[in-house]
Structure formats: structure tokens, C-alpha cells
Amino acid sequence: MSHLSSPPEKHKGERKGHRLPRGSERGSSSQDKNRSVTVGSLVPMSAGGKGSRTNCSWSTPQKVPNRLISEKSPYLLQHAYNPVDWYPWGQEAFDKARKENKPIFLSVGYSTCHWCHLMEEESFQNEEIGRLLSEDFVSVKVDREERPDVDKAYMTFVQATSSGGGWPMSVWLTPSLQPFVGGTYFPPEDGLTRVGFRTVLMRIREQWKQNKSPLLKTSQRVTTALLARSEISMGDRQLPPSAVTTNSRCFQQLDESYDEEYGGFAEAPKFPTPVILSFLFSYWLSHRLTQDGARAQQMALHTLKMMANGGIRDHVGQGFHRYSTDRQWHVPHFEKMLYDQAQLTVAYSQAFQISGDEFYSEVAKGILQYVARNLSHRSGGFYSAEDGDSPPERGMRPKEGAFYVWTAKEVQHLLPEPVLGTTEPLTSGQLLMKHYGLTEAGNVSPGQDPKGELQGQSVLTVRYSLELTAARFGLEVEAVRTLLSSGLEKLFQARKHRPKPHLDSKMLAAWNGLMVSGFAVTGAVLGQERLINYAISGAKFLKRHMFDVASGRLMRTCYAGSGGTVEHSNPPCWGFLEDYAFVVRGLLDLYEASQESAWLEWALRLQDTQDRLFWDSQGGGYFCSEAELGAGLPLRLKDDRDLWRPPGQGHQGSVAVCPLHLHP
């Protein structure tokens, strides 16, 4: 497979539950198993649905775009030809809602979200639903990756008032931005046990017109309760437990939930959890001579190995998919996120440092190879994500995983050469199929493929060690290694001719900071200067394109323009707490890797700015957003967890409705 290209040119001056279907995610508070829902007793409705995503490359666009056509966000642009009078989040929409006394329909998602695509195709492209949204509501579309403050405020409401949360998030607000009904994905029409989006819209419309007062009172009551719950301050509490006690409790909880056979800390779905793995490595470091320390190391190393052998890893093009739908890490949700690549690179580099096993360093280098090839801007920045959906062939409707899965016929056709010296007749294709678990009928069970998109297809997942595969056919281990590597390269070249998944070319400061860490840490661990140079180019990109010298503030976003240029929204979207935290972290890792003091100095200046903009001098702790940036939002939140869960890792595709009575 292709190697890392040269780094960008340097510039001068610088819980347990049932398995969820693919594309569905569950958060820590979600109870939405198999996309069913537990609904509050006041609401005689639940929601669910099926279908497939939309994509501008195959669907016929509307002739007249809506106002989202002027936005930079790839997610908002995906909705620019909906027959909906969409507004971006902003004063124009709020003023219209107040002037016309209409409720606001807020729809929040991101451009590589499977269920967001599905709701757009089913509902937002529907002419009748479009008229309802345009005439009776002020409809606002938000990219959650651009505005995590908006997403967090209203997701807190949805999770607190329903059985879970997810994306797309659907929330109805008063003109003063107070939420009164919330949910996630809705199918367009009613089912036997669910209420469709059209019905929900009509019920809310009628109640707003005829019986608005209870809605407003309930909204105020819920918002007040959420404000009280969101208060995190030092107060007059007892002293917190010591670091030793806290670490011990965390270790015990992880030990109890650990999957001995397949690794990880849940049954299904299973997410990459690099922050947990890094904690276990740190715990081992301070308990190396104890049984618990050895256990922590074993859990982390085993999990990383099982993930790397599973289908959650792209064995052909490298990098990791979003999460596994099963306990075995076999069938993934195929979306690839930058922040997963960044954090997993560090975890695998740490694993190599601790174990000395080059298996882990090879995985880390493969991730960086993928990022450099697929997610890198020519100026040094890093793109956000690649979609899990793509057309199987040009002109066809997209399907999840189409770019990544294989049939036995394809592999045998691409690798027909006989393998010499074996104990039985064997082709290169048959060898690869045996090692990676491909079968004639496909290796994805119907239970993992509710829409039948993967019928007859296989996901590559390592089934045997090189030694076992070699012994099975009477070959030398190195011969098998060479044959498999050559076979994967041929699959990689063949895959280039498939329609590619959508690329979210938005660049986020926080995720770029994490990726700077990924390149810097791995470069330092492996002693590879070229990887450190990628980190330097990424840091220079951040300083040149995502830093305002006059104010000392970071910008949250920038976008890939035509001809390799970089564009910004106007006005710019300013950074949030996570942007400062992870850019500072990246700069500190880069300083350690490069020994260039300029990166340390910039990190210290950004930390000062972070303290000035986000620190709560009265209650203690950091707010997630600037006070001015979130003006009008019902909540200004602090994150009460030390372990960061990036946007996108949580509760996607669930279905829930706020328990308010929607009957007239």
C-alpha cells in the first residue's frame, strides 16, 4: 500500500444492552435498544423507521436553493436544496420567530451521520413536510461540529426529558429559544407503534395555536430544573477523594466491565475508547509491581490487539471506523472520524512503548498513513471525517459500507494467481479469504444488516494468526506475510475505482490539535522525523488559519476552498473550551517531540486566553463556551467529566420524544 507522502511544505515564520443496527449509536444514558423507545406516559407516541440515506450525487436536486447555499458547513450545504425554508443558527431566524410568533424547529446533525442522511431523504426532501416546516415553523439547521454549545445545551434537554438522545436531534423551541419538545430521528409517517414526523409537526402546530400556555409553562419549568442541575461549583462540599482513591475506583469499574474474550468494556455496540486505554497505561505505570498494574496493562493491550484485528479497522486502506456493532469488533459503522484516528494513534504508540511489540507501531503508522493520504489539506490542516455511505457503483443510491466490503467473487477475480509450495491447491485470493474470514455467502449475519445492504458481502477481519495460516497450508510465515500484503495492495488499487465516500472537508481546531498530538507522539516514540514534521505543519496551519493574532483567540472552524485555499465563515466561529484544551495539548506534545520552545510559548499564551474566556472565578471550573458566544442559549454548561468524549461518540440514531402532551 502507498506510503506517507512528503509532509506539507514548511512555511517561513511559523453498558450492557442489545446490539444496535449499523449506523445507530447509544449514549451512556440511552435506553433505546434496537431503535425502540421508552416514552413518558404523557406521550402516546414512539418513533422508528427504516430507509436509506440521500446523497446529492444521485438524487435530483431542487432547482431553487434555500439560504443554506451561502453557508460553508458541508452539513448545511447537504440541505441547501431541500424544499424547506431553512435558516442557519442566528439572529435573523430568532427575529422572524418573535415577529411572527412561531415556534422554532431546530435540527442538529453532522455531514457524515447516517441517520441524518436518512431523515433528510425521508422528511426534509418531502414537499408536504417542507411546506409544514416553512409555513408554521421557523426551521433552523445546525452543524453540531461547528456549534457544540448549541448541540450540548439542547441535547441536555433531550436526554433529561426522554429515554435517550442522538443525531439527528430534533427540538422545538419558543421564539426566546426555550425548548419545549425534543427528540431525535423521526420517520416521516406513522407506524403501528410510532408516530411519524408529519404527525408530530401537525400536533405541535395545533397546540401552539390553540393551547400555547401549557407549552410555555412546561418549557420554563424544565429549563429552570436543567439550570439547577447544570450548576457545577466548588461550593461548601467535603474535600474530593484523593487521586489514588479515584484511580483505584476507575480501575475496579473497568476491571468489572471488561470483556475477557474480545477486549473492550461493553457487549455491543463497542466504541474505540482511547482515553480509557491511556488511563490503563498510566495506571500500569504507577502500579507496575502489583497484580492490578499487570491487569491494567493486559486489558489495554488485548483490547488494542482485538480492535486492530477486527473489522473496525480498515485492513485495506488503514484507519479505524466509527464503532463496532457487535461484541467481536467485526461489523463496523463505517464512518471514519479524525478524532478517532488521532487518539488511537497515541494509544497504539503507547502500547508499542510499553510492550516493544511492533504490531502496535505498525498499526499506529497505518493510521497516520491513512490520515496523510485521505484527511490532509495541502496547507497542513486535517479534515474532519469520511462518510460511511457511498454508492456501490456510480449513479446508484448510497449504501453504508459499500466502499469497504468485498464479495468472494471480487477477491478471487483480483487474486487468481496460484500459490506455490502448498499442501493443497490454493490461489492468492483463497489465501486472503481464509485469513480474513471472507466467505462465499458473505460474513455479515442478517441480524447485523437490517436493511440488507451487506447481503453477500464480507468485512475483512483477521481470523487467524500468520503462524496458523502458514501451518494450515504448509507455508513459511514470511511467505504468507508477503502474499497477504501483496493481496491487500491489489484490493487497495481496485478500490480506488469505486465511488468514494463523502469527505467532510471542514477543519476544526480541537480535532486538529488532537491530530498534532498523534503525529508528534508517534514520531517521538518511533524516532521518525517525518512524522514530527507533519505535526509541525499542522501546528503552523493552526497558527496561520485558526488563530486571530489581534485578540489572541482561536477560531473553531475553517474550510477547504477551491484550488487548495482555506476559507472562513463570516463572521468567524470562535473557539470553544475543547479547541483551546486540545490545541494546547498538541502544542505541548509537539514541544516534547521537537524541542522547539516556540510551541511551548504559544501553548502558554493560549492557556492564558482559555483561563480568561472560560474559567468560572466564582464557582470554579471551566465553562464549555464563551458567555457572549452562547448568548440566548438556555444553558451555559460545564463538562463534569475528566475523560473527553469527542463529538460523535455517543447516542446517534436513537429515537425519543420529550414527554409533553401533544394532543389538542
XYZ file of C-alpha atoms in Angstrom:
664
model
C 0.000 0.000 0.000
C 1.045 3.553 -0.575
C 3.420 5.148 1.875
C 3.176 8.505 3.596
C 3.792 11.253 1.144
C 6.139 14.079 1.998
C 4.741 16.387 4.666
C 3.275 19.690 3.515
C 5.800 22.300 2.568
C 7.227 24.230 5.503
C 6.414 27.919 5.666
C 8.565 30.686 6.950
C 7.813 32.461 10.202
C 5.927 29.784 11.747
C -23.479 -0.898 29.474
C -24.685 -3.700 28.541
C -27.606 -3.922 26.069
C -28.845 -5.462 22.867
C -26.959 -4.956 19.661
C -27.936 -1.829 17.742
C -28.198 -1.791 13.954
C -25.387 -0.296 11.929
C -25.469 3.490 11.946
C -27.071 3.668 15.362
C -25.248 4.757 18.493
C -26.146 4.678 22.146
C -25.052 7.144 24.780
C -24.402 6.411 28.404
C -27.911 7.449 29.377
C -29.744 5.939 26.430
C -32.201 3.083 26.816
C -33.103 2.880 23.149
C -32.284 -0.704 22.311
C -32.820 -1.897 18.747
C -34.085 1.599 17.945
C -37.165 1.133 20.116
C -38.006 3.730 22.707
C -39.391 4.058 26.188
C -41.643 7.104 26.157
C -43.018 9.103 29.046
C -46.571 8.210 29.955
C -47.910 11.565 28.804
C -46.989 10.948 25.190
C -48.841 8.203 23.313
C -46.163 8.028 20.632
C -42.821 6.496 19.819
C -40.776 6.606 16.697
C -38.662 4.434 14.496
C -38.281 3.777 10.833
C -36.229 2.445 8.007
C -34.861 3.571 4.705
C -31.600 4.668 3.171
C -29.684 7.843 3.007
C -29.734 10.545 0.411
C -26.795 11.958 -1.472
C -26.643 14.875 -3.888
C -24.601 12.758 -6.292
C -27.605 10.596 -7.187
C -30.758 12.384 -6.075
C -32.286 15.063 -8.267
C -31.762 18.438 -6.575
C -34.388 21.135 -6.294
C -33.941 23.888 -8.865
C -34.033 26.682 -6.299
C -31.671 26.518 -3.317
C -32.625 27.774 0.117
C -30.496 30.195 2.152
C -28.173 27.410 3.373
C -26.489 27.600 -0.019
C -24.494 30.556 1.342
C -23.045 28.567 4.269
C -19.629 26.918 4.491
C -20.569 23.857 6.538
C -20.705 20.648 4.447
C -23.641 19.504 6.570
C -25.667 22.639 5.959
C -24.823 22.511 2.261
C -26.237 18.977 2.113
C -29.621 20.563 2.926
C -29.331 23.565 0.620
C -31.756 22.122 -1.942
C -34.397 20.858 0.483
C -37.884 22.317 -0.080
C -37.585 23.774 3.434
C -37.086 27.451 4.248
C -34.023 26.647 6.355
C -32.209 29.289 8.382
C -28.735 28.921 9.849
C -28.488 29.489 13.601
C -28.557 33.252 14.076
C -30.408 36.432 14.816
C -32.313 36.523 11.523
C -34.132 33.308 12.422
C -34.775 34.382 16.020
C -36.182 37.750 14.938
C -38.515 36.078 12.447
C -39.828 33.688 15.115
C -40.531 36.581 17.511
C -42.088 38.805 14.861
C -44.388 36.066 13.512
C -44.870 34.336 16.897
C -43.886 30.944 15.518
C -42.104 28.068 17.228
C -38.589 27.257 16.064
C -37.829 23.798 14.728
C -34.151 23.117 15.423
C -32.489 20.260 13.540
C -28.922 19.375 14.573
C -26.598 16.850 12.932
C -23.351 16.462 11.037
C -22.409 15.634 7.476
C -21.281 12.016 7.913
C -24.213 10.982 10.140
C -26.103 8.001 8.669
C -29.443 8.742 10.312
C -29.160 12.425 9.427
C -28.978 11.381 5.780
C -31.974 9.125 6.280
C -34.191 11.813 7.827
C -33.211 14.276 5.123
C -34.241 11.862 2.381
C -37.465 10.777 4.044
C -38.680 14.072 5.510
C -36.712 17.159 4.517
C -36.951 16.345 0.807
C -40.704 15.762 1.134
C -42.665 18.664 -0.391
C -45.588 18.482 2.037
C -43.377 18.270 5.118
C -41.298 21.069 3.660
C -44.395 23.282 3.480
C -45.294 22.495 7.094
C -41.797 23.393 8.255
C -41.709 26.573 6.192
C -45.192 27.920 6.900
C -45.797 27.002 10.543
C -42.274 26.999 11.988
C -39.011 28.846 11.685
C -36.732 25.974 10.701
C -33.093 26.193 11.786
C -30.322 23.819 10.770
C -27.136 23.475 12.880
C -23.905 21.575 12.267
C -23.150 20.182 15.722
C -19.438 20.115 14.959
C -19.485 23.860 14.269
C -21.625 24.739 17.275
C -21.054 22.199 20.068
C -22.549 24.686 22.537
C -25.923 24.669 20.781
C -25.809 20.901 20.482
C -24.825 20.363 24.125
C -27.453 22.724 25.520
C -30.365 21.120 23.693
C -29.030 17.565 23.896
C -29.025 18.034 27.671
C -32.726 18.852 27.391
C -33.475 15.859 25.135
C -31.596 13.408 27.347
C -33.187 14.769 30.514
C -36.743 14.580 29.185
C -36.719 11.391 27.135
C -35.263 7.891 27.020
C -32.032 8.895 25.307
C -30.559 11.211 22.741
C -28.977 11.180 19.338
C -28.498 12.658 15.910
C -30.230 13.993 14.044
C -31.510 15.892 17.048
C -34.951 17.480 16.633
C -36.012 20.141 19.145
C -38.895 22.610 19.137
C -38.184 25.967 20.788
C -40.116 29.052 21.779
C -39.101 32.280 19.994
C -36.967 33.021 23.085
C -35.034 29.752 22.439
C -36.545 27.783 25.339
C -37.066 24.097 24.384
C -40.464 22.502 24.903
C -40.406 19.292 22.813
C -37.372 17.252 21.813
C -36.440 14.041 20.087
C -34.000 12.628 17.577
C -34.747 10.734 14.372
C -38.388 10.555 13.255
C -39.711 8.520 10.317
C -41.931 10.542 8.010
C -45.173 8.610 8.594
C -46.977 6.879 11.451
C -46.389 3.196 12.106
C -48.153 0.663 14.271
C -46.246 1.680 17.387
C -44.762 5.012 16.415
C -45.800 8.486 15.341
C -44.258 9.987 12.242
C -42.625 13.364 11.762
C -45.570 14.770 9.814
C -47.970 13.943 12.669
C -45.628 15.411 15.292
C -45.423 18.656 13.304
C -49.194 18.923 12.980
C -49.786 18.239 16.675
C -47.246 20.830 17.760
C -48.668 23.334 15.266
C -52.181 22.910 16.622
C -51.142 23.012 20.268
C -49.053 26.129 19.657
C -52.046 27.866 18.070
C -54.760 26.668 20.447
C -53.129 25.825 23.766
C -49.762 27.540 23.911
C -49.726 28.436 27.594
C -49.066 24.894 28.934
C -46.191 24.513 26.492
C -44.578 27.731 27.684
C -45.048 26.852 31.356
C -43.611 23.375 30.884
C -40.708 24.775 28.915
C -39.890 27.251 31.669
C -40.185 24.596 34.381
C -37.897 22.148 32.560
C -35.352 24.838 31.724
C -35.233 26.003 35.346
C -34.679 22.427 36.520
C -31.893 21.921 33.976
C -30.207 25.130 35.058
C -30.207 23.931 38.649
C -28.834 20.544 37.640
C -26.134 22.067 35.448
C -24.595 24.096 38.276
C -21.130 22.672 38.956
C -19.280 24.708 41.538
C -16.859 24.295 44.396
C -19.483 25.170 46.997
C -19.102 24.079 50.596
C -18.638 20.408 49.900
C -16.322 17.950 51.502
C -12.884 17.546 50.015
C -12.933 15.361 46.903
C -11.433 11.868 47.100
C -7.700 11.621 46.558
C -6.191 10.813 43.180
C -5.167 7.396 44.486
C -8.726 6.592 45.561
C -10.232 7.877 42.337
C -7.788 5.935 40.163
C -8.453 2.763 42.131
C -12.214 3.140 41.719
C -11.870 3.729 37.992
C -9.661 0.672 37.605
C -12.070 -1.540 39.549
C -15.028 -0.403 37.437
C -13.146 -1.118 34.224
C -11.987 -4.488 35.521
C -15.571 -5.480 36.304
C -16.917 -4.481 32.873
C -14.018 -5.891 30.828
C -14.740 -8.390 28.034
C -12.172 -11.126 28.664
C -12.508 -12.724 25.247
C -12.710 -9.828 22.816
C -11.495 -6.865 24.849
C -13.330 -3.623 25.368
C -15.728 -2.648 28.104
C -19.213 -3.384 26.798
C -21.095 -6.036 24.880
C -22.344 -4.146 21.846
C -22.028 -1.672 20.308
C -18.334 -1.208 21.077
C -16.568 2.110 20.621
C -12.849 2.749 20.485
C -12.042 4.109 23.937
C -8.511 5.530 23.693
C -8.912 7.713 26.793
C -9.732 4.612 28.833
C -6.791 2.723 27.341
C -4.459 5.622 28.107
C -5.764 5.648 31.688
C -4.971 1.930 31.991
C -1.443 2.520 30.714
C -0.997 5.312 33.259
C -2.373 3.069 35.987
C 0.096 0.348 34.997
C 2.935 2.876 35.123
C 2.232 3.694 38.773
C 1.416 0.074 39.763
C 3.965 -1.888 37.738
C 4.914 -4.214 40.572
C 1.345 -5.083 41.535
C -1.190 -7.560 40.198
C -3.587 -4.708 39.393
C -0.898 -2.986 37.342
C -0.295 -6.110 35.288
C -4.051 -6.485 34.830
C -4.392 -2.898 33.588
C -1.658 -3.446 31.012
C -3.184 -6.727 29.863
C -6.664 -5.236 29.400
C -5.356 -2.312 27.342
C -3.004 -4.337 25.137
C -5.555 -7.084 24.492
C -8.269 -4.568 23.588
C -5.974 -2.755 21.156
C -4.955 -6.039 19.523
C -8.523 -7.280 19.133
C -9.605 -3.936 17.665
C -6.725 -3.942 15.184
C -7.563 -7.490 14.063
C -11.270 -6.748 13.787
C -13.387 -5.273 11.030
C -13.474 -1.926 12.829
C -10.023 -1.438 11.303
C -9.811 -0.879 7.560
C -7.269 -3.559 6.632
C -7.094 -2.384 3.029
C -6.741 1.390 3.410
C -5.906 1.651 7.129
C -7.545 3.861 9.729
C -10.410 2.925 12.041
C -14.152 3.028 11.500
C -16.527 4.676 13.935
C -17.513 1.739 16.128
C -18.363 -1.964 16.076
C -21.997 -3.063 16.021
C -21.072 -6.361 17.668
C -19.056 -7.661 20.568
C -16.366 -9.165 18.294
C -15.297 -5.858 16.616
C -16.434 -7.471 13.357
C -19.077 -5.375 11.540
C -18.479 -1.635 11.965
C -20.387 1.530 11.352
C -18.085 2.533 8.504
C -17.781 6.275 9.086
C -14.212 7.426 9.840
C -13.644 10.350 12.203
C -10.443 12.374 12.546
C -10.541 12.418 16.350
C -10.663 8.618 16.479
C -7.583 8.386 14.263
C -5.733 10.960 16.366
C -6.410 9.390 19.751
C -5.933 5.795 18.597
C -2.569 6.684 17.087
C -1.383 7.810 20.513
C -2.833 4.699 22.190
C -1.077 2.329 19.783
C 2.182 4.255 20.135
C 1.913 3.925 23.913
C 1.238 0.204 23.517
C 4.426 -0.157 21.476
C 6.408 1.790 24.071
C 5.187 -0.472 26.838
C 5.268 -3.848 25.105
C 8.004 -3.474 22.487
C 5.695 -5.366 20.100
C 5.996 -3.891 16.605
C 2.452 -4.989 15.853
C 1.247 -1.871 17.678
C 3.688 0.513 15.995
C 2.631 -0.819 12.582
C -0.994 -0.079 13.402
C -0.085 3.455 14.504
C 1.867 4.079 11.311
C -1.046 2.726 9.259
C -3.446 5.190 10.872
C -1.122 8.096 10.084
C -0.710 6.795 6.544
C -4.478 6.965 6.117
C -4.723 10.466 7.627
C -1.902 11.797 5.458
C -3.496 10.349 2.342
C -7.215 10.982 2.903
C -7.707 13.627 5.591
C -4.906 16.139 4.985
C -5.172 19.596 3.458
C -2.229 20.694 1.376
C -1.562 23.569 3.808
C -1.107 21.237 6.777
C -4.590 21.044 8.314
C -6.716 17.941 8.761
C -10.258 17.286 7.546
C -12.993 16.107 9.905
C -14.356 12.828 8.575
C -15.256 10.459 5.772
C -18.792 9.149 5.445
C -19.731 5.500 5.921
C -22.175 5.620 2.994
C -21.301 5.665 -0.699
C -22.792 4.389 -3.974
C -21.809 0.790 -4.818
C -21.481 1.986 -8.411
C -21.729 5.398 -9.985
C -25.304 6.607 -10.313
C -26.634 4.222 -7.648
C -28.088 5.242 -4.301
C -25.542 5.180 -1.472
C -25.305 2.244 0.907
C -23.431 2.028 4.146
C -20.090 0.279 3.832
C -20.227 -0.025 0.039
C -16.700 1.362 -0.369
C -15.219 -1.078 2.153
C -16.819 -4.515 1.750
C -15.984 -7.338 -0.691
C -17.562 -10.358 -2.317
C -15.728 -13.641 -2.688
C -16.090 -13.342 -6.460
C -14.341 -9.947 -6.488
C -11.408 -11.166 -4.425
C -10.960 -14.339 -6.456
C -11.065 -12.320 -9.664
C -8.447 -9.841 -8.411
C -6.151 -12.511 -6.942
C -6.264 -15.557 -9.242
C -2.553 -16.463 -9.063
C -1.733 -19.952 -7.737
C 0.373 -20.110 -4.578
C 3.334 -22.462 -4.994
C 4.605 -24.921 -2.429
C 1.325 -25.505 -0.608
C -0.085 -28.754 0.712
C -3.219 -28.298 -1.429
C -4.205 -26.247 -4.500
C -4.530 -22.611 -3.435
C -4.792 -19.183 -5.072
C -3.767 -15.859 -3.578
C -7.444 -14.950 -3.309
C -8.297 -18.116 -1.393
C -5.409 -17.495 0.993
C -6.569 -13.943 1.695
C -10.182 -15.071 2.106
C -9.192 -17.722 4.630
C -7.009 -15.393 6.691
C -9.513 -12.516 6.723
C -12.670 -14.593 7.124
C -14.326 -13.889 3.767
C -16.943 -16.433 2.675
C -18.893 -17.184 -0.498
C -22.164 -16.176 1.158
C -20.681 -13.141 2.926
C -19.683 -12.975 6.580
C -22.273 -10.434 7.797
C -25.247 -12.017 9.529
C -28.776 -10.778 8.718
C -29.106 -9.568 12.307
C -26.235 -7.157 11.699
C -27.695 -6.000 8.382
C -31.326 -4.970 8.998
C -31.661 -3.215 5.632
C -29.970 -5.957 3.602
C -27.260 -3.613 2.334
C -24.430 -6.074 3.030
C -26.026 -9.254 1.719
C -23.356 -11.451 0.136
C -20.600 -9.083 1.251
C -17.750 -9.636 3.681
C -15.881 -7.369 6.075
C -12.177 -8.138 6.371
C -11.308 -9.260 9.887
C -8.243 -11.269 10.907
C -9.394 -14.779 11.793
C -6.062 -16.490 12.307
C -2.515 -15.597 13.205
C 0.091 -15.642 10.456
C 1.537 -18.751 12.056
C -1.760 -20.647 11.943
C -2.484 -19.620 8.365
C 1.008 -20.674 7.342
C 0.688 -24.030 9.105
C -2.728 -24.629 7.524
C -1.227 -24.531 4.026
C 2.335 -25.678 4.721
C 3.921 -22.280 4.021
C 6.568 -20.196 5.722
C 5.293 -17.325 7.862
C 7.171 -14.689 5.860
C 5.778 -16.078 2.619
C 2.244 -15.709 3.974
C 3.011 -12.185 5.180
C 4.257 -11.197 1.721
C 1.316 -12.792 -0.093
C -1.244 -11.108 2.151
C 0.461 -7.729 1.860
C 0.533 -8.023 -1.927
C -3.125 -9.086 -1.959
C -4.223 -6.143 0.180
C -2.332 -3.771 -2.108
C -4.237 -5.127 -5.124
C -7.525 -4.666 -3.293
C -6.463 -1.133 -2.402
C -5.737 -0.308 -6.039
C -9.044 -1.841 -7.159
C -10.942 0.108 -4.508
C -9.678 3.368 -5.981
C -12.127 2.849 -8.849
C -15.164 2.712 -6.561
C -17.180 5.871 -5.855
C -15.587 7.448 -2.812
C -17.426 8.297 0.401
C -18.285 11.921 1.079
C -15.442 13.882 2.685
C -16.287 16.449 5.343
C -13.613 18.998 4.488
C -14.402 21.194 7.480
C -11.352 21.643 9.737
C -11.860 22.004 13.494
C -9.246 23.436 15.845
C -9.819 20.833 18.600
C -9.552 17.856 16.278
C -6.530 19.337 14.522
C -4.900 19.770 17.924
C -5.514 16.088 18.650
C -4.005 15.148 15.294
C -0.917 17.253 16.005
C -0.563 15.147 19.157
C -0.967 11.954 17.143
C 1.829 12.775 14.711
C 4.095 14.287 17.372
C 3.796 11.458 19.896
C 4.191 8.703 17.306
C 7.099 10.493 15.659
C 8.863 10.834 19.002
C 8.200 7.225 20.042
C 9.353 5.780 16.719
C 12.127 8.306 16.190
C 10.728 9.341 12.801
C 11.378 12.981 11.957
C 8.966 12.972 9.025
C 6.040 12.310 11.380
C 7.136 15.156 13.628
C 7.265 17.360 10.517
C 3.610 16.559 9.862
C 2.847 17.702 13.405
C 4.827 20.910 12.835
C 2.918 21.591 9.614
C -0.359 21.012 11.470
C 0.619 23.440 14.224
C 1.661 26.050 11.674
C -1.683 25.598 9.938
C -3.484 26.246 13.219
C -1.474 29.399 13.845
C -1.873 30.719 10.323
C -5.521 29.892 9.642
C -7.247 29.337 13.003
C -5.682 31.956 15.276
C -6.544 35.634 15.492
C -3.384 37.485 16.449
C -5.167 40.690 17.455
C -7.418 39.075 20.065
C -5.310 36.022 20.863
C -8.349 33.800 20.248
C -8.669 30.560 18.351
C -11.234 30.079 15.627
C -13.326 26.931 15.773
C -13.577 26.206 12.062
C -12.164 26.768 8.631
C -12.949 25.091 5.342
C -11.201 23.756 2.268
C -11.764 26.182 -0.586
C -11.157 25.788 -4.282
C -7.631 25.345 -5.538
C -6.247 24.343 -2.152
C -7.260 27.597 -0.465
C -8.626 27.928 3.069
C -11.901 29.756 3.721
C -13.612 31.077 6.842
C -17.197 31.850 7.686
C -18.165 35.482 8.112
C -18.369 36.271 10.958
C -15.881 33.650 12.135
C -16.897 30.877 14.502
C -14.750 31.363 17.610
C -13.207 28.542 19.565
C -14.759 26.632 22.451
C -13.107 25.224 25.535
C -12.243 21.960 23.777
C -10.474 23.856 20.998
C -8.113 25.538 23.441
C -7.624 22.400 25.540
C -6.641 20.153 22.658
C -4.608 22.672 20.716
C -2.637 23.309 23.919
C -2.203 19.570 24.365
C -0.999 19.215 20.777
C 1.495 22.038 21.205
C 2.879 20.534 24.409
C 3.316 17.148 22.715
C 4.951 18.876 19.761
C 7.310 20.759 22.064
C 8.404 17.490 23.658
C 8.897 15.872 20.250
C 10.669 18.778 18.515
C 12.267 20.616 21.468
C 11.267 23.901 19.786
C 10.402 26.356 22.571
C 8.123 28.424 20.316
C 5.415 25.765 20.613
C 5.619 25.815 24.399
C 5.393 29.606 24.423
C 2.300 29.602 22.219
C 0.715 26.907 24.385
C 1.190 29.074 27.484
C -0.375 32.094 25.757
C -3.373 30.022 24.653
C -3.767 28.689 28.182
C -3.919 32.254 29.470
C -6.625 33.031 26.911
C -8.515 29.877 27.873
C -8.469 30.929 31.520
C -9.699 34.408 30.631
C -12.566 33.236 28.413
C -13.850 30.113 30.139
C -12.795 29.965 33.801
C -15.583 30.440 36.342
C -13.931 32.594 39.000
C -16.913 32.249 41.333
C -17.975 28.632 41.021
C -14.723 27.128 39.806
C -14.149 25.019 36.712
C -14.345 25.882 33.041
C -17.431 26.674 31.017
C -17.574 24.914 27.654
C -18.256 28.131 25.744
C -17.734 31.881 25.971
C -20.551 33.796 27.624
C -21.006 36.098 24.613
C -20.896 33.314 22.042
C -23.768 31.438 23.652
C -25.937 34.464 24.358
C -29.584 33.437 24.243
C -28.987 29.746 24.895
C -30.958 28.396 27.871
C -27.858 26.753 29.394
C -24.174 27.595 29.696
C -22.651 24.297 30.668
C -19.543 22.869 32.229
C -18.446 19.338 31.467
C -18.434 17.287 34.658
C -16.165 14.553 33.288
C -12.387 14.451 33.023
C -12.387 11.950 30.168
C -13.318 13.725 26.976
C -15.747 12.002 24.665
C -15.446 13.729 21.324
C -18.499 14.886 19.395
C -19.988 11.992 17.531
C -19.211 9.343 20.135
C -22.450 8.915 21.898
C -26.016 8.402 21.003
C -26.695 8.596 17.295
C -29.786 7.255 15.641
C -31.839 6.763 18.769
C -35.480 7.722 18.737
C -37.063 9.633 21.581
C -39.732 12.232 22.259
C -39.888 14.723 25.111
C -42.707 13.726 27.475
C -45.106 16.565 26.744
C -48.746 16.036 25.863
C -49.057 16.898 22.181
C -52.794 16.350 21.792
C -55.042 19.424 21.491
